[in-house]
Coordinates of C-alpha atoms in Angstrom, one line a residue:
Chain A
M1 CA 26.0 20.9 21.7
S2 CA 26.4 22.8 25.6
K3 CA 25.5 26.0 23.6
S4 CA 22.6 25.3 22.4
R5 CA 21.7 23.5 26.0
K6 CA 22.5 26.8 27.9
P7 CA 20.0 28.8 27.4
A8 CA 17.4 26.2 27.9
V9 CA 19.1 25.3 31.8
C10 CA 19.1 29.1 32.6
Q11 CA 15.6 29.2 31.6
A12 CA 14.6 26.1 33.1
G13 CA 16.0 27.8 36.0
S14 CA 14.7 31.0 35.9
A15 CA 10.8 29.7 35.0
S16 CA 11.0 28.1 38.5
A17 CA 12.4 31.3 40.4
L18 CA 10.4 33.6 39.0
P19 CA 6.8 34.4 38.5
P20 CA 5.5 34.1 35.1
A21 CA 6.0 38.0 33.7
G22 CA 4.4 38.3 30.5
P23 CA 4.7 37.4 27.4
Q24 CA 8.4 37.8 27.1
T25 CA 9.1 35.0 29.7
A26 CA 7.0 32.3 27.3
D27 CA 9.2 29.6 26.3
H28 CA 9.3 30.0 22.8
T29 CA 11.5 26.7 22.5
D30 CA 8.4 24.3 23.9
S31 CA 6.1 24.9 21.0
P32 CA 7.1 22.6 18.0
G33 CA 8.4 25.4 16.0
W34 CA 7.2 26.8 12.5
V35 CA 9.2 23.5 10.7
L36 CA 7.2 20.9 12.4
R37 CA 4.2 23.1 12.1
L38 CA 4.7 23.5 8.2
S39 CA 5.0 19.7 7.4
A40 CA 2.1 18.7 9.3
W41 CA 0.0 21.8 7.3
L42 CA 2.1 20.3 4.5
A43 CA 0.5 16.9 5.3
V44 CA -3.2 18.2 6.2
L45 CA -3.4 20.4 3.4
A46 CA -2.5 18.1 0.9
V47 CA -5.2 15.6 1.5
I48 CA -7.8 18.8 1.8
L49 CA -6.4 19.8 -1.7
L50 CA -7.0 15.7 -3.0
F51 CA -10.4 16.4 -2.1
V52 CA -11.2 19.4 -3.0
M53 CA -9.6 18.4 -6.6
I54 CA -11.9 15.3 -7.1
V55 CA -15.1 16.8 -5.8
A56 CA -14.6 20.1 -7.4
A57 CA -14.0 18.5 -11.2
A58 CA -16.6 15.2 -10.6
L59 CA -19.6 17.7 -9.3
P60 CA -20.2 19.1 -12.8
A61 CA -20.5 16.3 -14.6
I62 CA -22.8 14.5 -11.7
Q63 CA -25.4 17.1 -12.6
I64 CA -25.7 16.5 -16.1
S65 CA -28.8 14.4 -17.3
G66 CA -30.1 12.8 -20.2
P67 CA -28.6 10.3 -22.4
G68 CA -24.9 12.0 -21.6
S69 CA -25.3 11.6 -18.5
P70 CA -22.4 9.3 -16.3
L71 CA -24.6 8.2 -14.2
D72 CA -26.0 5.7 -17.2
W73 CA -25.9 2.1 -18.3
V74 CA -24.3 2.5 -21.6
W75 CA -21.0 3.4 -22.3
Q76 CA -20.7 4.4 -26.1
P77 CA -18.3 7.3 -26.5
G78 CA -19.5 7.1 -30.4
Q79 CA -22.8 7.8 -29.9
G80 CA -22.3 10.2 -26.4
R81 CA -23.4 8.0 -24.0
Y82 CA -20.6 8.2 -21.1
G83 CA -22.5 6.2 -18.9
I84 CA -20.2 4.5 -15.9
L85 CA -22.8 2.1 -14.3
P86 CA -21.8 -0.9 -15.6
M87 CA -18.3 -0.4 -14.7
C88 CA -20.1 0.1 -10.8
V89 CA -21.5 -2.8 -10.9
G90 CA -18.2 -4.8 -12.2
S91 CA -15.9 -3.4 -9.3
L92 CA -18.5 -4.0 -6.7
A93 CA -19.1 -8.0 -8.4
L94 CA -15.5 -8.4 -8.4
A95 CA -14.5 -7.0 -5.2
A96 CA -17.6 -9.3 -3.7
L97 CA -16.0 -12.4 -5.0
A98 CA -12.4 -11.7 -4.0
L99 CA -13.5 -11.1 -0.5
L100 CA -16.0 -14.3 -0.6
L101 CA -13.3 -16.5 -1.7
G102 CA -10.4 -14.8 0.0
W103 CA -12.2 -13.7 3.5
P104 CA -12.6 -17.6 4.6
L105 CA -9.1 -18.3 3.2
A106 CA -7.7 -15.5 5.4
V107 CA -9.5 -16.7 8.8
G108 CA -8.4 -20.1 8.2
L109 CA -4.6 -18.9 7.3
S110 CA -4.4 -16.7 10.7
C111 CA -6.2 -19.4 12.4
W112 CA -3.9 -22.2 11.6
L113 CA -0.5 -20.1 11.7
L114 CA -2.1 -19.4 15.5
T115 CA -2.9 -22.7 16.3
E116 CA -0.7 -25.5 14.7
E117 CA 0.6 -28.1 17.4
N118 CA 1.9 -30.4 15.6
F119 CA 5.9 -30.0 15.8
K120 CA 6.5 -31.4 12.1
F121 CA 4.4 -28.3 10.9
L122 CA 6.1 -25.3 13.1
P123 CA 9.0 -24.7 10.3
L124 CA 6.5 -24.7 7.6
V125 CA 4.4 -22.3 10.3
R126 CA 7.4 -20.2 10.0
F127 CA 8.0 -20.1 6.7
I128 CA 4.7 -19.3 5.9
S129 CA 4.1 -16.6 8.2
G130 CA 7.5 -15.5 6.3
L131 CA 5.8 -15.8 2.9
V132 CA 2.8 -14.0 4.2
R133 CA 4.7 -10.8 4.9
F134 CA 6.6 -11.1 1.5
M135 CA 3.5 -11.0 -0.4
T136 CA 2.3 -8.1 0.8
T137 CA 5.1 -6.4 -1.1
V138 CA 5.0 -8.2 -4.7
P139 CA 4.0 -5.5 -6.8
T140 CA 0.4 -6.0 -8.5
V141 CA 1.7 -5.4 -11.9
V142 CA 3.9 -8.5 -11.7
Y143 CA 1.1 -10.6 -10.1
G144 CA -1.1 -9.3 -13.3
F145 CA 2.1 -10.6 -15.3
A146 CA 2.5 -13.9 -14.2
A147 CA -1.5 -14.6 -14.4
V148 CA -1.8 -13.3 -17.8
F149 CA 0.5 -16.1 -18.7
L150 CA -0.9 -18.1 -16.3
L151 CA -4.3 -18.4 -15.3
T152 CA -5.4 -17.3 -18.7
P153 CA -4.8 -20.0 -20.4
F154 CA -6.3 -22.3 -17.8
A155 CA -9.3 -19.7 -17.6
R156 CA -9.6 -20.2 -21.2
A157 CA -9.5 -24.1 -20.8
T158 CA -11.9 -24.5 -17.7
L159 CA -14.5 -21.8 -18.8
G160 CA -14.0 -20.9 -22.5
G161 CA -14.1 -17.5 -24.0
T162 CA -10.9 -15.4 -24.2
G163 CA -9.6 -16.6 -20.5
M164 CA -9.8 -12.8 -19.6
C165 CA -12.9 -13.1 -17.1
L166 CA -14.3 -12.2 -13.7
A167 CA -13.1 -15.1 -12.2
A168 CA -9.7 -14.9 -13.2
A169 CA -9.6 -11.6 -11.6
A170 CA -11.1 -11.9 -8.6
L171 CA -8.8 -15.0 -8.3
M172 CA -5.6 -13.1 -8.2
L173 CA -7.3 -10.2 -6.1
V174 CA -7.6 -12.8 -3.1
L175 CA -3.7 -13.5 -3.2
L176 CA -3.3 -9.8 -3.4
V177 CA -6.1 -9.0 -0.2
L178 CA -5.4 -12.1 1.6
P179 CA -2.3 -11.1 3.1
T180 CA -3.2 -8.0 4.4
M181 CA -6.4 -9.6 6.1
T182 CA -4.2 -12.1 7.8
L183 CA -2.2 -9.8 9.1
I184 CA -4.6 -7.6 10.7
L185 CA -6.7 -10.6 11.8
M186 CA -3.2 -12.0 13.2
A187 CA -2.8 -8.8 14.5
G188 CA -6.4 -8.8 16.8
L189 CA -6.3 -12.3 17.4
R190 CA -2.9 -13.4 19.3
P191 CA -3.3 -11.1 21.8
R192 CA -6.8 -13.1 22.9
L193 CA -5.6 -16.5 22.7
E194 CA -2.4 -15.8 24.3
R195 CA -4.1 -14.2 27.3
L196 CA -6.1 -17.5 27.6
C197 CA -3.9 -19.9 26.5
P198 CA -1.9 -20.9 30.4
W199 CA -5.2 -21.2 32.1
G200 CA -6.9 -23.2 28.6
L201 CA -4.0 -25.3 28.4
A202 CA -4.3 -26.2 31.8
L203 CA -8.2 -27.0 31.8
G204 CA -6.9 -29.5 28.6
F205 CA -8.3 -27.7 26.1
S206 CA -6.2 -27.4 22.5
R207 CA -5.1 -24.1 21.5
F208 CA -7.5 -25.1 18.6
D209 CA -10.4 -25.4 21.1
L210 CA -9.7 -22.1 22.5
M211 CA -9.9 -20.3 19.4
R212 CA -13.1 -22.2 18.3
F213 CA -15.0 -21.9 21.2
F214 CA -13.2 -18.7 23.2
V215 CA -11.6 -16.3 20.5
L216 CA -13.5 -16.6 17.5
P217 CA -16.7 -15.7 18.4
R218 CA -15.7 -13.0 20.4
S219 CA -13.9 -11.4 17.7
G220 CA -16.7 -10.2 15.6
R221 CA -15.1 -6.7 15.3
N222 CA -11.5 -7.8 14.1
L223 CA -13.2 -10.0 11.6
A224 CA -15.2 -7.6 10.1
S225 CA -12.6 -5.0 10.2
A226 CA -10.4 -7.7 8.3
A227 CA -13.2 -8.1 5.8
V228 CA -13.8 -4.0 5.3
L229 CA -9.7 -3.5 5.0
G230 CA -10.0 -6.5 2.5
F231 CA -12.9 -4.7 0.5
G232 CA -11.0 -1.6 0.4
R233 CA -8.1 -2.5 -1.0
A234 CA -10.0 -5.4 -3.7
V235 CA -11.8 -1.9 -4.8
G236 CA -8.8 0.3 -5.2
D237 CA -6.4 -2.1 -7.1
T238 CA -6.1 -1.1 -10.9
L239 CA -3.7 -3.2 -12.4
I240 CA -5.3 -6.7 -11.9
P241 CA -8.6 -6.1 -13.3
L242 CA -6.8 -4.1 -16.1
M243 CA -4.7 -7.1 -17.0
L244 CA -7.1 -9.9 -16.4
A245 CA -10.5 -9.1 -16.3
G246 CA -11.1 -8.2 -20.4
N247 CA -12.1 -4.8 -20.0
A248 CA -15.4 -5.0 -21.7
T249 CA -18.0 -2.2 -20.7
Q250 CA -20.8 -4.6 -19.9
V251 CA -21.9 -5.7 -16.5
P252 CA -20.7 -9.0 -15.9
G253 CA -23.5 -11.8 -16.0
G254 CA -21.4 -14.8 -15.2
L255 CA -18.1 -15.9 -13.8
S256 CA -16.6 -16.6 -17.4
E257 CA -17.3 -13.1 -18.7
S258 CA -15.4 -10.1 -19.5
M259 CA -15.7 -6.7 -17.3
R260 CA -14.4 -3.3 -16.5
S261 CA -13.7 -2.5 -13.2
L262 CA -13.8 1.3 -12.5
T263 CA -9.9 1.6 -11.9
A264 CA -9.6 -0.1 -15.0
H265 CA -11.7 2.1 -16.6
M266 CA -10.2 5.1 -15.3
A267 CA -6.9 4.1 -16.7
L268 CA -8.1 2.9 -20.1
V269 CA -9.9 6.4 -20.5
T270 CA -6.9 8.5 -19.6
A271 CA -4.8 5.9 -22.1
N272 CA -6.8 6.9 -25.2
E273 CA -7.8 10.3 -24.6
V274 CA -11.2 10.0 -26.0
G275 CA -12.3 13.6 -25.2
G276 CA -13.8 16.3 -23.4
A277 CA -17.1 14.4 -22.5
A278 CA -15.7 10.9 -21.2
Y279 CA -13.5 12.9 -18.5
N280 CA -16.2 14.0 -17.1
S281 CA -17.2 10.2 -16.8
L282 CA -13.5 9.9 -15.2
F283 CA -14.4 12.3 -12.6
V284 CA -17.2 10.8 -11.5
A285 CA -15.7 7.3 -11.1
G286 CA -13.0 8.9 -9.3
L287 CA -15.7 10.4 -7.1
V288 CA -17.1 7.3 -6.6
L289 CA -14.2 5.5 -5.8
L290 CA -13.0 7.7 -3.3
A291 CA -16.3 8.0 -1.5
V292 CA -15.8 4.4 -1.1
N293 CA -12.8 4.1 0.3
T294 CA -13.1 6.7 2.6
A295 CA -16.5 5.5 3.8
A296 CA -14.4 1.9 4.5
S297 CA -11.3 3.5 5.9
L298 CA -13.6 5.4 8.4
A299 CA -15.1 2.0 9.0
L300 CA -11.9 0.5 9.7
R301 CA -10.9 3.1 11.9
R302 CA -13.9 2.5 13.9
L303 CA -13.8 -1.0 14.3
V304 CA -9.8 -1.1 14.8
R305 CA -10.4 2.1 17.6
R306 CA -13.1 0.0 19.3
E307 CA -11.3 -3.3 19.0
A308 CA -8.1 -2.5 20.7
P309 CA -7.9 1.4 22.4
A310 CA -4.4 1.1 23.0
G311 CA -3.5 -1.4 20.2
S312 CA -1.3 0.1 17.8
S313 CA -0.6 -3.2 16.2
A314 CA -3.3 -3.5 14.6
K315 CA -3.4 -0.3 13.1
Q316 CA 0.2 -0.9 11.7
A317 CA -1.0 -4.2 10.0
A318 CA -3.5 -2.2 8.7
T319 CA -1.6 0.6 6.8
A320 CA 1.0 -2.0 5.9
Chain B
M1 CA -17.6 -39.2 21.0
R2 CA -15.3 -40.7 18.0
R3 CA -17.5 -38.2 15.8
G4 CA -15.8 -35.2 17.6
V5 CA -12.2 -36.4 17.4
F6 CA -12.9 -37.1 13.9
S7 CA -14.8 -33.8 13.2
Q8 CA -11.9 -32.1 14.8
A9 CA -9.3 -33.4 12.8
L10 CA -11.0 -32.8 9.7
L11 CA -11.4 -28.9 10.8
R12 CA -7.4 -29.0 11.6
W13 CA -7.0 -30.2 7.8
L14 CA -9.5 -27.9 6.4
L15 CA -7.0 -25.2 8.1
R16 CA -3.7 -26.7 6.5
L17 CA -5.5 -26.5 3.1
C18 CA -6.9 -23.0 3.7
A19 CA -3.3 -22.0 4.8
L20 CA -1.5 -24.2 1.6
I21 CA -3.8 -23.2 -1.6
P22 CA -2.8 -19.9 -1.3
C23 CA 0.8 -20.1 -0.4
A24 CA 1.2 -23.1 -2.8
A25 CA -0.5 -20.4 -5.4
V26 CA 2.0 -17.5 -4.7
L27 CA 4.9 -19.9 -4.6
F28 CA 3.9 -21.6 -8.3
L29 CA 3.5 -17.6 -9.6
L30 CA 6.7 -17.0 -8.4
G31 CA 8.6 -19.7 -9.5
F32 CA 7.1 -19.4 -13.0
L33 CA 8.5 -16.0 -12.9
I34 CA 11.8 -16.9 -11.6
V35 CA 12.2 -20.0 -14.2
K36 CA 10.9 -17.8 -17.0
G37 CA 13.3 -14.5 -15.9
A38 CA 16.2 -15.7 -14.5
P39 CA 17.9 -17.1 -17.6
Q40 CA 17.3 -13.4 -18.6
L41 CA 19.3 -11.3 -15.3
G42 CA 22.1 -9.7 -16.9
L43 CA 23.6 -6.7 -18.5
H44 CA 22.5 -7.6 -22.0
L45 CA 18.9 -7.2 -20.2
L46 CA 19.5 -3.6 -19.1
F47 CA 21.7 -2.3 -21.7
D48 CA 21.4 -4.7 -24.9
T49 CA 24.1 -4.5 -26.6
V50 CA 25.4 -0.7 -25.9
P51 CA 28.3 -0.7 -23.8
P52 CA 26.7 -0.2 -20.4
L53 CA 29.5 2.6 -19.3
D54 CA 28.0 4.7 -22.8
A55 CA 24.8 3.7 -21.4
L56 CA 25.2 4.9 -17.8
L57 CA 27.0 8.1 -19.2
G58 CA 23.7 8.6 -21.7
R59 CA 26.1 8.7 -24.2
R60 CA 24.5 6.3 -26.7
P61 CA 20.3 5.3 -26.1
V62 CA 19.3 2.2 -24.9
W63 CA 16.4 0.6 -27.3
D64 CA 15.7 -2.8 -26.5
G65 CA 16.8 -2.9 -23.1
L66 CA 15.4 -2.2 -19.4
W67 CA 18.1 0.6 -18.7
P68 CA 15.9 3.4 -19.3
A69 CA 13.0 2.2 -17.2
C70 CA 15.2 1.3 -14.7
A71 CA 16.7 4.8 -14.6
G72 CA 13.4 6.4 -14.7
T73 CA 11.9 4.2 -11.5
L74 CA 15.2 5.6 -9.9
Y75 CA 14.9 9.5 -10.7
L76 CA 10.9 8.6 -9.4
V77 CA 11.9 7.2 -6.4
A78 CA 14.2 9.4 -5.6
L79 CA 12.7 12.5 -6.6
T80 CA 9.5 11.1 -4.3
M81 CA 11.1 10.1 -1.4
A82 CA 13.0 13.7 -1.7
L83 CA 9.7 15.4 -1.6
A84 CA 7.8 12.9 0.8
L85 CA 10.6 13.0 3.4
F86 CA 10.1 16.5 4.8
P87 CA 6.2 16.5 5.4
G88 CA 6.2 12.8 6.4
V89 CA 8.7 13.1 9.1
G90 CA 7.6 16.1 10.6
C91 CA 3.9 15.5 10.5
G92 CA 5.4 12.2 12.6
L93 CA 7.3 13.9 14.8
Y94 CA 4.7 16.8 15.4
L95 CA 1.8 14.4 15.7
A96 CA 3.7 12.3 18.1
E97 CA 5.2 15.0 20.3
F98 CA 3.7 18.3 19.9
A99 CA 0.1 18.0 18.5
P100 CA -2.7 18.7 21.3
P101 CA -4.9 15.7 21.3
R102 CA -7.8 17.2 19.3
Q103 CA -5.5 17.7 16.6
A104 CA -3.6 14.8 16.6
A105 CA -6.8 12.8 16.1
R106 CA -7.3 14.9 13.2
I107 CA -4.3 14.3 11.5
R108 CA -4.4 10.3 12.2
L109 CA -7.9 10.8 10.4
A110 CA -6.6 12.3 7.5
M111 CA -3.9 9.6 7.3
D112 CA -6.0 7.2 8.0
V113 CA -8.7 8.4 4.8
L114 CA -5.3 9.0 2.8
A115 CA -3.9 5.3 3.3
G116 CA -7.1 4.0 2.3
T117 CA -7.3 6.3 -0.9
P118 CA -6.8 3.9 -4.3
S119 CA -3.6 4.9 -6.4
I120 CA -5.4 5.4 -9.6
V121 CA -7.4 8.1 -7.5
M122 CA -4.3 9.8 -6.5
G123 CA -3.1 9.8 -10.2
L124 CA -6.8 11.3 -11.4
F125 CA -6.1 14.0 -8.7
G126 CA -2.8 14.9 -10.3
F127 CA -4.4 14.7 -13.5
T128 CA -6.9 17.2 -12.8
L129 CA -4.4 19.3 -11.0
I130 CA -2.9 19.9 -14.7
L131 CA -6.1 20.3 -16.2
F132 CA -6.7 22.8 -13.7
L133 CA -3.3 24.5 -14.0
R134 CA -3.6 24.3 -18.0
H135 CA -7.1 26.4 -17.7
S136 CA -5.6 29.0 -15.1
V137 CA -1.9 30.4 -14.6
W138 CA 0.2 28.1 -16.3
P139 CA -1.4 27.3 -20.2
G140 CA 1.9 24.9 -21.0
A141 CA 1.4 22.4 -18.1
N142 CA 1.9 19.1 -18.9
T143 CA 1.9 15.4 -17.6
S144 CA 5.5 15.1 -15.8
L145 CA 8.0 13.4 -14.1
L146 CA 7.5 16.0 -11.5
L147 CA 4.0 15.5 -11.3
S148 CA 4.2 11.8 -10.7
A149 CA 6.7 12.2 -7.8
C150 CA 4.2 14.9 -6.0
C151 CA 1.2 12.4 -6.6
L152 CA 3.4 9.4 -5.2
A153 CA 4.6 11.0 -2.3
L154 CA 1.1 11.8 -1.1
L155 CA 0.7 8.4 -1.9
V156 CA 3.5 7.2 0.6
L157 CA 2.8 9.9 2.5
P158 CA 0.5 7.7 5.2
V159 CA 3.5 5.4 5.5
V160 CA 6.1 7.7 6.6
V161 CA 3.8 9.4 9.1
T162 CA 2.3 6.5 10.9
T163 CA 5.5 4.4 11.0
T164 CA 7.7 7.9 12.3
S165 CA 5.0 8.3 14.8
E166 CA 5.0 4.7 16.3
A167 CA 8.5 4.6 15.8
L168 CA 8.9 7.6 18.5
E169 CA 6.2 6.3 20.8
A170 CA 7.7 3.1 21.3
V171 CA 10.7 5.0 22.6
P172 CA 11.0 4.3 26.2
G173 CA 9.7 7.0 28.3
S174 CA 12.7 6.8 30.8
L175 CA 14.4 8.6 28.0
R176 CA 12.1 11.6 27.7
I177 CA 12.1 11.6 31.1
T178 CA 15.8 11.9 31.8
G179 CA 16.1 14.7 29.2
A180 CA 13.4 16.9 31.0
A181 CA 15.2 16.5 34.3
L182 CA 18.8 17.7 32.5
G183 CA 16.6 20.5 31.4
F184 CA 15.9 19.7 27.7
T185 CA 12.8 22.0 26.2
R186 CA 10.5 19.9 24.4
R187 CA 12.1 20.9 20.9
Q188 CA 15.5 19.9 22.0
L189 CA 14.7 16.9 23.4
A190 CA 12.9 15.8 20.1
R191 CA 15.4 16.7 17.9
R192 CA 18.6 15.4 19.9
V193 CA 17.2 12.4 21.9
L194 CA 13.9 11.2 20.5
L195 CA 14.5 11.8 16.7
P196 CA 17.8 9.6 17.0
A197 CA 16.5 7.0 19.3
A198 CA 13.7 6.2 17.1
G199 CA 16.2 6.8 14.0
P200 CA 16.1 2.9 12.6
G201 CA 12.2 2.6 13.3
I202 CA 11.7 5.6 10.8
W203 CA 14.5 4.5 8.3
G204 CA 12.4 1.4 8.3
G205 CA 9.4 3.5 7.6
I206 CA 10.9 5.5 4.8
I207 CA 12.4 1.8 3.0
L208 CA 8.9 0.8 3.1
A209 CA 7.5 3.5 1.6
T210 CA 10.4 3.3 -1.0
G211 CA 9.2 0.1 -2.1
R212 CA 5.7 1.4 -2.3
A213 CA 6.7 4.2 -4.7
A214 CA 8.8 1.5 -7.0
E215 CA 6.0 -0.7 -7.2
D216 CA 3.1 1.9 -7.7
T217 CA 1.7 1.7 -11.6
A218 CA -1.8 3.5 -11.3
V219 CA -0.4 7.0 -10.4
I220 CA 1.9 6.8 -13.0
M221 CA -0.3 6.0 -16.0
L222 CA -2.2 8.9 -15.3
T223 CA 1.0 11.3 -14.5
G224 CA 3.1 11.3 -17.3
V225 CA 4.6 8.0 -17.8
V226 CA 5.0 7.0 -21.7
A227 CA 6.0 3.3 -23.1
N228 CA 9.5 4.7 -24.9
A229 CA 10.7 8.0 -23.4
G230 CA 14.8 7.1 -23.2
L231 CA 16.4 8.6 -20.1
P232 CA 14.4 11.4 -18.2
A233 CA 15.5 14.6 -19.6
G234 CA 14.6 17.0 -17.1
L235 CA 11.7 17.3 -14.3
A236 CA 9.1 18.7 -16.7
D237 CA 9.5 15.9 -18.9
K238 CA 7.9 12.1 -19.8
F239 CA 9.7 9.5 -18.5
E240 CA 9.7 5.5 -18.7
A241 CA 9.1 3.9 -15.2
L242 CA 9.8 -0.5 -14.8
P243 CA 6.6 -1.3 -13.8
F244 CA 4.5 0.4 -16.3
S245 CA 6.9 -1.0 -18.9
I246 CA 5.9 -4.7 -17.4
Y247 CA 2.6 -3.8 -18.1
Y248 CA 3.2 -2.4 -21.8
I249 CA 5.2 -5.8 -22.6
S250 CA 2.1 -7.8 -21.3
A251 CA -0.1 -5.8 -23.3
Q252 CA 1.7 -5.4 -26.4
Y253 CA 4.9 -7.5 -27.0
Q254 CA 5.4 -8.0 -30.6
D255 CA 7.9 -11.2 -29.9
N256 CA 9.6 -13.5 -27.8
D257 CA 12.3 -12.1 -27.1
E258 CA 10.7 -8.7 -26.3
L259 CA 8.3 -11.4 -24.0
L260 CA 11.3 -12.8 -22.0
R261 CA 12.1 -9.1 -21.7
G262 CA 9.3 -8.8 -19.8
F263 CA 9.6 -11.7 -17.4
G264 CA 13.1 -10.2 -16.7
A265 CA 11.7 -7.1 -15.9
A266 CA 8.8 -8.7 -13.7
L267 CA 11.3 -10.4 -11.9
V268 CA 14.0 -7.2 -11.3
L269 CA 11.0 -5.3 -10.0
L270 CA 10.4 -8.4 -7.1
L271 CA 13.8 -8.4 -6.1
L272 CA 13.5 -5.0 -5.7
S273 CA 10.7 -4.9 -3.7
A274 CA 11.8 -8.0 -1.7
A275 CA 15.3 -6.1 -0.8
L276 CA 13.3 -3.3 0.3
L277 CA 11.4 -5.3 2.4
L278 CA 14.3 -6.7 4.3
C279 CA 16.0 -4.0 4.3
S280 CA 13.1 -2.0 6.0
R281 CA 12.6 -5.3 8.7
W282 CA 15.7 -5.4 9.6
L283 CA 15.9 -2.1 10.8
E284 CA 12.8 -2.2 12.3
N285 CA 13.9 -5.4 14.6
R286 CA 17.1 -3.6 15.0
F287 CA 15.3 -0.8 16.7
R288 CA 12.8 -3.0 18.7
R289 CA 15.6 -5.1 20.1
R290 CA 17.2 -1.9 21.1
W291 CA 14.1 -0.5 22.9
Q292 CA 11.9 -2.8 23.7
G293 CA 14.2 -6.3 24.6
V294 CA 13.4 -9.3 22.3
S295 CA 10.4 -9.3 19.9

């Protein structure tokens, strides 16, 4: 310890005593050092490599035109048609439906967790906020596995068909995206509510009124960032659509119809190894997903940063 | 007035309903898993009829048990964390302590984008990488344990980087000032004061990332997991993993025994990720209590 500190002490002393004299007095231990620089470069280069590989693999495939093009409405490998547009629509419909159901639930849930005043419910509040945190770690494959045996028979009985449908997958996706949305909402709403609370309560408002009349109308960005985050998660998930949506390559016409999402499509194509041309569509699908999610995380970044310049809690919730 | 009171009560109950419906659904799902899976837990689930010691040492193969999948997951997670630790913690430290503001903003941007990347795209990246290697320098390249670990490491990297830099930023400024006053250089300060002080927070992030690596299925589906591989023989071999065997069983189960094994596997994975979550939260709480008072 003392050995390594000694030169530093000398250097600090001499730096103040002597005028700066050329490169040999430069304080090398004040720089991060090559090991740290290397690790930072590794991390950034990996991200760049990811983008370069996916774009480079997808570009030649996009330029194909005619019936074999990936931007087509028919997926029939037997006839040489490799269109992925039905899957794009499927992914979009699935995520939109999950968001439509999940976002109001997340807003309601976070408002309830923040404003419940009845003392009888307080243990329940604590339990549910713990449960929401726990829900973020439930593996999606476990959700899918449980739903195959619980939700699918139910969907079969109520909606008809095989039970593997858009509605079943969307319902499970709601459970998947709900906790992350709730956490980011709570991280954004809680400080505003706490700031208003002493004065508001003294004026006779309840916490619920404060939330309804003062906090929620001003929190548009926070509400939007929760929606964007939820959308990104819902589009990017693979296992739930793969296990629950039935995987028919068609544009879903209704809640009870089977559909295939882009993510599930990618998993299925590589598993089956159809052939060279099918891989092209795979890379295009990957590029579409990457573009959508990059756009979502850029939008989220902008929303969160404007929202809370110094608040890292919202960002933490976004990455958790 | 009475209408206002009534609508207020209605809204309140609506909120309670919002909270209760999804939570009841989750509890129902998890309860179903526990009821079905709990009787399966035990040595039989892992090793079938093979004596545990023989299976652990790899002397006899386990066919109808989860041991190969568990071992594959363990290898995978260990390798992933070994790969992610250096760039993750190093980049977090660089980000929090040394990076000039513009560069820090760029690194944060890269990490945000990486955090938003779906895991299947990460799998596709690995797949493309192998195709590229095959066509260029290494014709024998194939999807393998090492490739899966690389892609998973990339997937969990943002978690490690973000939690590391946040833990370092949460260390009180007085420590920094004291260190500087004692004549530490920035590198010494970072290594001898800040890293140990932020240690529990960083470990919390690492354990969180471990949980993420253990549960993810989409990446390994594209980069080398198979249904029947036995114990992983080496870095360049295919392997089994717990999440994938759950998926596989749900899609292809033949009889009731296999299905029950699927429930057991799901419960094991659930318990594993719950344990990792608890562990990481405990470490983070300890970190916060130490540096920021009660939180």
